[in-house]
Every structure is written in C-alpha cells, then in structure tokens.
mmCIF file of C-alpha atoms in Angstrom:
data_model
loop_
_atom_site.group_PDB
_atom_site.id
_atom_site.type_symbol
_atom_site.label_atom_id
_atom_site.label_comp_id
_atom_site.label_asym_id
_atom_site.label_seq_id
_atom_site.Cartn_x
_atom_site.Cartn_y
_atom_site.Cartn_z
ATOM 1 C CA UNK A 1 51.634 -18.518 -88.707
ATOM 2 C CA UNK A 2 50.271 -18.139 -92.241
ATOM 3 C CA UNK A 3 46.172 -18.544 -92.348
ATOM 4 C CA UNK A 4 43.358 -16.225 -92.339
ATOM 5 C CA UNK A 5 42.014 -13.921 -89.720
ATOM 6 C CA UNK A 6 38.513 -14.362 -88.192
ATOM 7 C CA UNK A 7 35.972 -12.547 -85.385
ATOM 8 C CA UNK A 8 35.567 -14.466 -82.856
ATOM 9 C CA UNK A 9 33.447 -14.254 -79.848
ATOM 10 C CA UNK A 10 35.538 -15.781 -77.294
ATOM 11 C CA UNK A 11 33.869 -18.541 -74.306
ATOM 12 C CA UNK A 12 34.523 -20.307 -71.329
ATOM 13 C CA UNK A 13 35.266 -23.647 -73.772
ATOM 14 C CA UNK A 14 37.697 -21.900 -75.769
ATOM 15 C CA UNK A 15 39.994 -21.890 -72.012
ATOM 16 C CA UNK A 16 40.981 -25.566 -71.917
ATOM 17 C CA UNK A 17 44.489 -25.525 -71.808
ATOM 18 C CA UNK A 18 45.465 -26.043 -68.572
ATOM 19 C CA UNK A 19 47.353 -23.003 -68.421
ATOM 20 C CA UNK A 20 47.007 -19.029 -69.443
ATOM 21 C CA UNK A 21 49.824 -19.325 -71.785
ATOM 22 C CA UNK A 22 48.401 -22.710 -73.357
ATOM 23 C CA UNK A 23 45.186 -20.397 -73.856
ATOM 24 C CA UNK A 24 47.093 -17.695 -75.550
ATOM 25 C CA UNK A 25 48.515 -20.630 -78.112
ATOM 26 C CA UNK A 26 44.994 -21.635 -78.399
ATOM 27 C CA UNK A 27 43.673 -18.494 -79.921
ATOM 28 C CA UNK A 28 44.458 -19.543 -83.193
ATOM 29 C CA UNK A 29 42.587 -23.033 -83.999
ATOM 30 C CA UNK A 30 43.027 -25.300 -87.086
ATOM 31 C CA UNK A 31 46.772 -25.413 -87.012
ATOM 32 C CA UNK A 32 46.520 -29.035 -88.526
ATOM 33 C CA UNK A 33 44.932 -27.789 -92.014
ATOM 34 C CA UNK A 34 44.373 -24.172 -92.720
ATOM 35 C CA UNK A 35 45.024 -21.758 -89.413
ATOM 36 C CA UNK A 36 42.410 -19.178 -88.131
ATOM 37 C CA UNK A 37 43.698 -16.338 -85.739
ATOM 38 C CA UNK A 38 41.293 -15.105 -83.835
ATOM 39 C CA UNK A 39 42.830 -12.291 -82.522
ATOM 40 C CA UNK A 40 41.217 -9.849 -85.218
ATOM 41 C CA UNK A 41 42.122 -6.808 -83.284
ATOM 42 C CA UNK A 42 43.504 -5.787 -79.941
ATOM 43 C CA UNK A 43 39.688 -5.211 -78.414
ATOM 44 C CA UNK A 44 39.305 -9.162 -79.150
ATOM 45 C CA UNK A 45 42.629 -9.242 -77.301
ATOM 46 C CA UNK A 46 40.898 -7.694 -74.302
ATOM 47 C CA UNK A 47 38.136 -9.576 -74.580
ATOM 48 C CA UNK A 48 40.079 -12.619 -74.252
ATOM 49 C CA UNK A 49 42.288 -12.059 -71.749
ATOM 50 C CA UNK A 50 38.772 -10.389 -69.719
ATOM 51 C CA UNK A 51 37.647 -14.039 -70.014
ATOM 52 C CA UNK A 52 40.531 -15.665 -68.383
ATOM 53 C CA UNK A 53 40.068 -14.159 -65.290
ATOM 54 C CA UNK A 54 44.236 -13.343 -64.702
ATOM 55 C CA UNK A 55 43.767 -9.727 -64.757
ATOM 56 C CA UNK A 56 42.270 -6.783 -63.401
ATOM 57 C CA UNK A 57 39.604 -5.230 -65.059
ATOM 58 C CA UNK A 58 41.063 -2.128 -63.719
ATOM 59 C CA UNK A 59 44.518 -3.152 -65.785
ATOM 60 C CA UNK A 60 42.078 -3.846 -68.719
ATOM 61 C CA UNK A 61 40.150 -0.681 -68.831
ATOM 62 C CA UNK A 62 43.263 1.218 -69.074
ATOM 63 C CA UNK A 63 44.311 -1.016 -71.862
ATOM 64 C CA UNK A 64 41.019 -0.090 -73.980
ATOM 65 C CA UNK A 65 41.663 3.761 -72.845
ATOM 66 C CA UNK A 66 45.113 3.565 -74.233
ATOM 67 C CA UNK A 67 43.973 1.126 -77.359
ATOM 68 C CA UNK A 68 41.570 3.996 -78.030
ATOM 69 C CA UNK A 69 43.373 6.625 -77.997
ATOM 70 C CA UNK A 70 46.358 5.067 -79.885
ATOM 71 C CA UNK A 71 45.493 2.530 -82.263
ATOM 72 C CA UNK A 72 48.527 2.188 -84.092
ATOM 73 C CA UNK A 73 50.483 1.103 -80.950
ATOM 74 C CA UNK A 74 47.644 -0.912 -79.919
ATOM 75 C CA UNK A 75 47.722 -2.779 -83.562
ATOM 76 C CA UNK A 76 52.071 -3.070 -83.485
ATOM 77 C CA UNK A 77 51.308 -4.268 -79.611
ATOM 78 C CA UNK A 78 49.044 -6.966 -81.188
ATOM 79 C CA UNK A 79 51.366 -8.171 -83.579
ATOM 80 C CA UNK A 80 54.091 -8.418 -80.655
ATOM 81 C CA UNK A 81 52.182 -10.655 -78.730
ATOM 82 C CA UNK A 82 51.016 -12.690 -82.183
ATOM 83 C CA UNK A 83 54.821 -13.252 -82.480
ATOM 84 C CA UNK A 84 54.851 -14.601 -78.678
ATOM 85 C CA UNK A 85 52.280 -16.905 -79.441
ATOM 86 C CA UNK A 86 53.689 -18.334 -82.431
ATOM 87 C CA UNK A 87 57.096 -18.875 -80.564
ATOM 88 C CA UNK A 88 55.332 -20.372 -77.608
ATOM 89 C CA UNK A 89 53.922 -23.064 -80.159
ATOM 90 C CA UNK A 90 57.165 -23.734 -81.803
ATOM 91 C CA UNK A 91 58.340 -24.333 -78.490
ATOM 92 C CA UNK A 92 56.153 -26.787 -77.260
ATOM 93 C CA UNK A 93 56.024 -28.587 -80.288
ATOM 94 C CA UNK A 94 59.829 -28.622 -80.259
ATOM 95 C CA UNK A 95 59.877 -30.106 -77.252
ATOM 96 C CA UNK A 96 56.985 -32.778 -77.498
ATOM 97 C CA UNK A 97 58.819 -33.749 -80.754
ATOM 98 C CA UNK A 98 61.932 -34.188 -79.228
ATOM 99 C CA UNK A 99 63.668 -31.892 -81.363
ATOM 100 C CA UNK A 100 66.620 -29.855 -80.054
ATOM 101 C CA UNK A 101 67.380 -27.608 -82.794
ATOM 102 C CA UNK A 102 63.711 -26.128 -83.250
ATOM 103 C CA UNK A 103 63.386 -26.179 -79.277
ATOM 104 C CA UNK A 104 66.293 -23.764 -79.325
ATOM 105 C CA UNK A 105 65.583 -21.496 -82.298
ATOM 106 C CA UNK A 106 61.826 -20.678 -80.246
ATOM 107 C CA UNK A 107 63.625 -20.668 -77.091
ATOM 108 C CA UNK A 108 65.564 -17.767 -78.227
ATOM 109 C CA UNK A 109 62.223 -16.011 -79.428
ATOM 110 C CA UNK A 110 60.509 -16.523 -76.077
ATOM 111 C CA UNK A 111 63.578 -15.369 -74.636
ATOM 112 C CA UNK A 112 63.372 -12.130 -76.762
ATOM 113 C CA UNK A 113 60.250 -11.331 -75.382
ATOM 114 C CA UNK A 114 61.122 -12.489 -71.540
ATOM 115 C CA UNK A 115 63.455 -10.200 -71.482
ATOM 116 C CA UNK A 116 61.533 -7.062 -72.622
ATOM 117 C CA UNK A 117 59.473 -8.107 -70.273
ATOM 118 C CA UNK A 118 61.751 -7.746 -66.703
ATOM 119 C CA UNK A 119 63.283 -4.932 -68.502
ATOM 120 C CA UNK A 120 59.630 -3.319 -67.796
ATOM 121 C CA UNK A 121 59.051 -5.265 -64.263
ATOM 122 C CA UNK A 122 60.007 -4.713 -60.666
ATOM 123 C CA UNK A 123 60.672 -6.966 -57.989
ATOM 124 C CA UNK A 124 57.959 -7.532 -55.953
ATOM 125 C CA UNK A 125 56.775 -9.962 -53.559
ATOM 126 C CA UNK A 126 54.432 -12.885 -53.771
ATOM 127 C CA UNK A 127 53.318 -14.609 -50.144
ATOM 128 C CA UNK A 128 57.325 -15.168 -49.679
ATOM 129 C CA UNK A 129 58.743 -15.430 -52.528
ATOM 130 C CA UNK A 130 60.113 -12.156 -54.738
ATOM 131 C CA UNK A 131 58.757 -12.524 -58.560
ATOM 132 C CA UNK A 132 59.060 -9.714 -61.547
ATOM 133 C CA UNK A 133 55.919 -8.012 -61.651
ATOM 134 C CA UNK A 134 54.547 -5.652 -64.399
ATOM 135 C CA UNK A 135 51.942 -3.638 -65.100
ATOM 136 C CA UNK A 136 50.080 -0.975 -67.371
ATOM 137 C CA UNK A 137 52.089 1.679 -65.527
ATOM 138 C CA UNK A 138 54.536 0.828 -66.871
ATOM 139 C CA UNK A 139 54.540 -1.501 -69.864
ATOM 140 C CA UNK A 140 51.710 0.356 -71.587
ATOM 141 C CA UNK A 141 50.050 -1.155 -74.591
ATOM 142 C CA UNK A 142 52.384 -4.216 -74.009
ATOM 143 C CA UNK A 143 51.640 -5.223 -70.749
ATOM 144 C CA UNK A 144 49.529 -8.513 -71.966
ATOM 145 C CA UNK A 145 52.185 -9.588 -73.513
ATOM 146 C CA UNK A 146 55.333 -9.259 -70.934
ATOM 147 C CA UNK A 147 52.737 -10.547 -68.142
ATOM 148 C CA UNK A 148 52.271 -13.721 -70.754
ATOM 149 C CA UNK A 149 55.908 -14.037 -70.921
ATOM 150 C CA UNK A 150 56.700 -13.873 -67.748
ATOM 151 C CA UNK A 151 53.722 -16.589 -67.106
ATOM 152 C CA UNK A 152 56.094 -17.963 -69.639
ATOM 153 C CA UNK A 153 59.116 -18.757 -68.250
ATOM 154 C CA UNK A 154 57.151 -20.477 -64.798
ATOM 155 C CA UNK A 155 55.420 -22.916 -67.075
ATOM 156 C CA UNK A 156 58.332 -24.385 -69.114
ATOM 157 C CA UNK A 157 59.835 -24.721 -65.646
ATOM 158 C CA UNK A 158 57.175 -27.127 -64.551
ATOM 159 C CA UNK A 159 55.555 -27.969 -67.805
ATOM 160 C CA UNK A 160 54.695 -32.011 -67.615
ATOM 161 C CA UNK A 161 55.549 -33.000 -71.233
ATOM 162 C CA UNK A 162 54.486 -36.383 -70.433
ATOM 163 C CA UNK A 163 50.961 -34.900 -69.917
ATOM 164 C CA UNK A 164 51.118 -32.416 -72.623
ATOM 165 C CA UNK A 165 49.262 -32.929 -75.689
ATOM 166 C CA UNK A 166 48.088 -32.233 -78.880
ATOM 167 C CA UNK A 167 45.135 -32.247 -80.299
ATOM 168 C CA UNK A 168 44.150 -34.989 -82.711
ATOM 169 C CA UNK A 169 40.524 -33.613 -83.970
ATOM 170 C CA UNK A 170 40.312 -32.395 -87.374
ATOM 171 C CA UNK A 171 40.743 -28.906 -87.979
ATOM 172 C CA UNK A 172 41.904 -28.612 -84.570
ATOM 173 C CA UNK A 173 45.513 -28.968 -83.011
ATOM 174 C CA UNK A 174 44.940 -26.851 -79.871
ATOM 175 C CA UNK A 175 47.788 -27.938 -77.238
ATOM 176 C CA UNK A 176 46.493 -29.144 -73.926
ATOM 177 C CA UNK A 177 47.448 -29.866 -70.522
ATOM 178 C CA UNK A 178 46.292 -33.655 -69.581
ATOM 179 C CA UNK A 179 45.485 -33.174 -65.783
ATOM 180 C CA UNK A 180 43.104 -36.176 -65.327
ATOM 181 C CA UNK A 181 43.451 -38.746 -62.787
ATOM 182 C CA UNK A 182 44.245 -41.439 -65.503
ATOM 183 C CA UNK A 183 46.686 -39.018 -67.643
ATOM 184 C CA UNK A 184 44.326 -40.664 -71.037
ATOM 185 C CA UNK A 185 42.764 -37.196 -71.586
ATOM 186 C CA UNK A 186 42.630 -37.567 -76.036
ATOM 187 C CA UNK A 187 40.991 -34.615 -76.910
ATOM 188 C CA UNK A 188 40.702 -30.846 -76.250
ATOM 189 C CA UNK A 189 37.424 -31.187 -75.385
ATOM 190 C CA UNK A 190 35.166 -34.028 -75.536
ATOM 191 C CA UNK A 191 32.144 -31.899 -76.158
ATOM 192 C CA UNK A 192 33.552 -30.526 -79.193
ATOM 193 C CA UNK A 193 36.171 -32.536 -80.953
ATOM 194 C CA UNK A 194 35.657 -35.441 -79.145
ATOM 195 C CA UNK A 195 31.825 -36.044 -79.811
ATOM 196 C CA UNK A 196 32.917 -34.642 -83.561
ATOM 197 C CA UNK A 197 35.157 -37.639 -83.903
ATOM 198 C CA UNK A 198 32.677 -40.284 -82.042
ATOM 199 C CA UNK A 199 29.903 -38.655 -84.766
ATOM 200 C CA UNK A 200 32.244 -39.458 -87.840
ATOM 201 C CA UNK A 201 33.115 -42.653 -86.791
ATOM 202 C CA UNK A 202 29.719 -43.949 -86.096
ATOM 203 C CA UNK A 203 28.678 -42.157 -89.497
ATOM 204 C CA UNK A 204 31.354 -44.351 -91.613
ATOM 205 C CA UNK A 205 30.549 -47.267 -89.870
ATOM 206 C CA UNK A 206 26.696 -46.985 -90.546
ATOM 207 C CA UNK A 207 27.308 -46.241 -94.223
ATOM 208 C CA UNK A 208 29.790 -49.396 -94.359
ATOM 209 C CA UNK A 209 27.104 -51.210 -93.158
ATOM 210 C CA UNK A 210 24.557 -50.045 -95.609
ATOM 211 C CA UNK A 211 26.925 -50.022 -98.637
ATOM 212 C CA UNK A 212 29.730 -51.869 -97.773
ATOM 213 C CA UNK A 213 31.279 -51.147 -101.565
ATOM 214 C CA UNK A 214 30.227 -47.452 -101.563
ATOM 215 C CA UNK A 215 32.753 -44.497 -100.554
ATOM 216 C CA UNK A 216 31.207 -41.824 -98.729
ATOM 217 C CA UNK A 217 32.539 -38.633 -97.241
ATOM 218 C CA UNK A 218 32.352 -38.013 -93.540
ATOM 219 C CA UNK A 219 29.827 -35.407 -91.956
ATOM 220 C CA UNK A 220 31.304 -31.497 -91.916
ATOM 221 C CA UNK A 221 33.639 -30.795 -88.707
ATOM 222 C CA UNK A 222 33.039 -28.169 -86.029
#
C-alpha cells in the first residue's frame, strides 16, 4: 500500500465487514483515491483488535507488556501484519476480479504468513473438531497476526464471492460481506457512505434545478 499514515480512534462502525479478517483489510480506508492506514502504531493495533471482541484481554495485556518493553519488535511485528493485510486485499480483489494470476501471486503471500503461523500453533480441540491454535505463549509480539492468518485460511474456504463486495463510496473501498436477506447490500455502511452518496446526489440535482447551465462541485465526503 502506498498512502499516508493517520491516528485513528477506532469504533464499533469501523467493524462492518462481516468477518475479523475483512476488518483487518478495513483498517486502511480510501483505497479508491489516496490510502490512509490507520494502524499508526502497534498500541492502535491493540486497540483495534480490543474492539473486535476475538481476543482475550488477558492475550492483549501481555501484548502491551511485551510492546512496552520491546518496541522495536513490536514496530517489525506491525509491519508483518501490514504486509498480511495488504495480501489479504490483493487476494480478494483477485478473486472478485476474476483474475487468476494476481489471485495466485497473494495466495502465495497469505500462504507465507499461514504457515509461520502453524509453525507457532498446536493442535487443539474445538467442540469436536481439532484446529491450530496459537497464542502469546508462544508467538509473542506476532500472535495478532498468525491468529489473523489462521482466521485466514477458514474464510477463503467459505468466503461467498457472490456476496462479497466492494465499496463504491468515494474515498472509500472498504470490502464487505453482503449478509442481508435480499443479497442488495451497496454500501459499507448506509450511515456513512451511503447517506454521503444520497447527500451528493440530491445536492447536484437541486443545483441542476436552480442552474440548469451552471457546473457545480459536489459537497466534501466523509
């Protein structure tokens, strides 16, 4: 990803993916013009993944402990998981677009980072069913990032391309998982790029009427 790198104070809206992994791709916003990452450090990291609700807050607190006390690895372990997240996008995109070659240039880089993650798990069971498991134990300042990989490989199991989306709100291009009853789900979020985009249009259409010979630029975006 090239684009700047912003503080951002992470909400409940910001989790509309569908899926933890969709959120992860999701942390950087504007990937139709100019890309912001809002991962600015690994504490934002925390924050975000605190927000989710997939892991302990035990798990977490060691994290900030360890991010503490070694910021260096805590900064290379952000830029790891910046790398997953970027390869998780090609991915999907790859794969929504139909095209084979990209799809298996990022499947290789998700596969990269799969496998450092089982290298770090154990086999443990799940209600009946054995799964790879990690932890802080044992993955350390990367265990956000092999849990999100092994979340990973699940979703492209299962991932409904036919109800996977992107984005069409400007200065948006989050990735989305369409899970309403009609499968028409358009935007992100209707309270945010959706009511931006209903706002625009019923801006040009009021200035057409008043000047229909004028050109006039839209209202600013989110």
């Amino acid at each position: 990803m090239t684009g700047t790198i912003q503080a951002h104070t992470f909400r409940p809206r910001d989790l509309v993916g569908g899926h933890i992994v969709i959120d992860l791709v999701n942390t950087v916003t504007a990937r139709d013009a100019e890309p912001v990452d809002w991962l600015d450090g690994y504490p934002r990291l925390l924050e975000w993944a605190a927000l989710t609700g997939h892991f302990a807050p035990a798990a977490l607190g060691d994290l900030r402990r360890l991010a503490e006390t070694e910021p260096g690895r805590a900064a290379s372990a952000l830029e790891r998981i910046r790398g997953l997240r970027e390869a998780l996008y090609d991915l999907i995109t790859a794969l929504l677009g139909q095209d084979v070659a990209a799809a298996e240039g990022a499947a290789g880089q998700v596969e990269s980072h799969w496998k450092q993650a089982v290298a770090s798990a154990r086999l443990a069971v799940r209600g009946t069913t054995p799964q790879p498991q990690v932890g802080v134990g044992t993955s350390g300042l990367e265990y956000l990032r092999h849990e999100l990989a092994l979340q990973a490989f699940d979703l492209f199991r299962t991932l409904p391309l036919d109800r996977t989306r992107l984005c069409p709100g400007l200065r948006c291009g989050w990735v989305f998982i369409d899970s309403s009853r009609g499968g028409r789900r358009r935007w992100c979020d209707m309270a945010t790029c959706g009511n931006v985009a209903k706002g625009r249009t019923h801006y040009q259409r009021k200035r057409q009427t008043a000047s229909p010979q004028g050109h006039h630029q839209p209202p600013g975006d989110r």
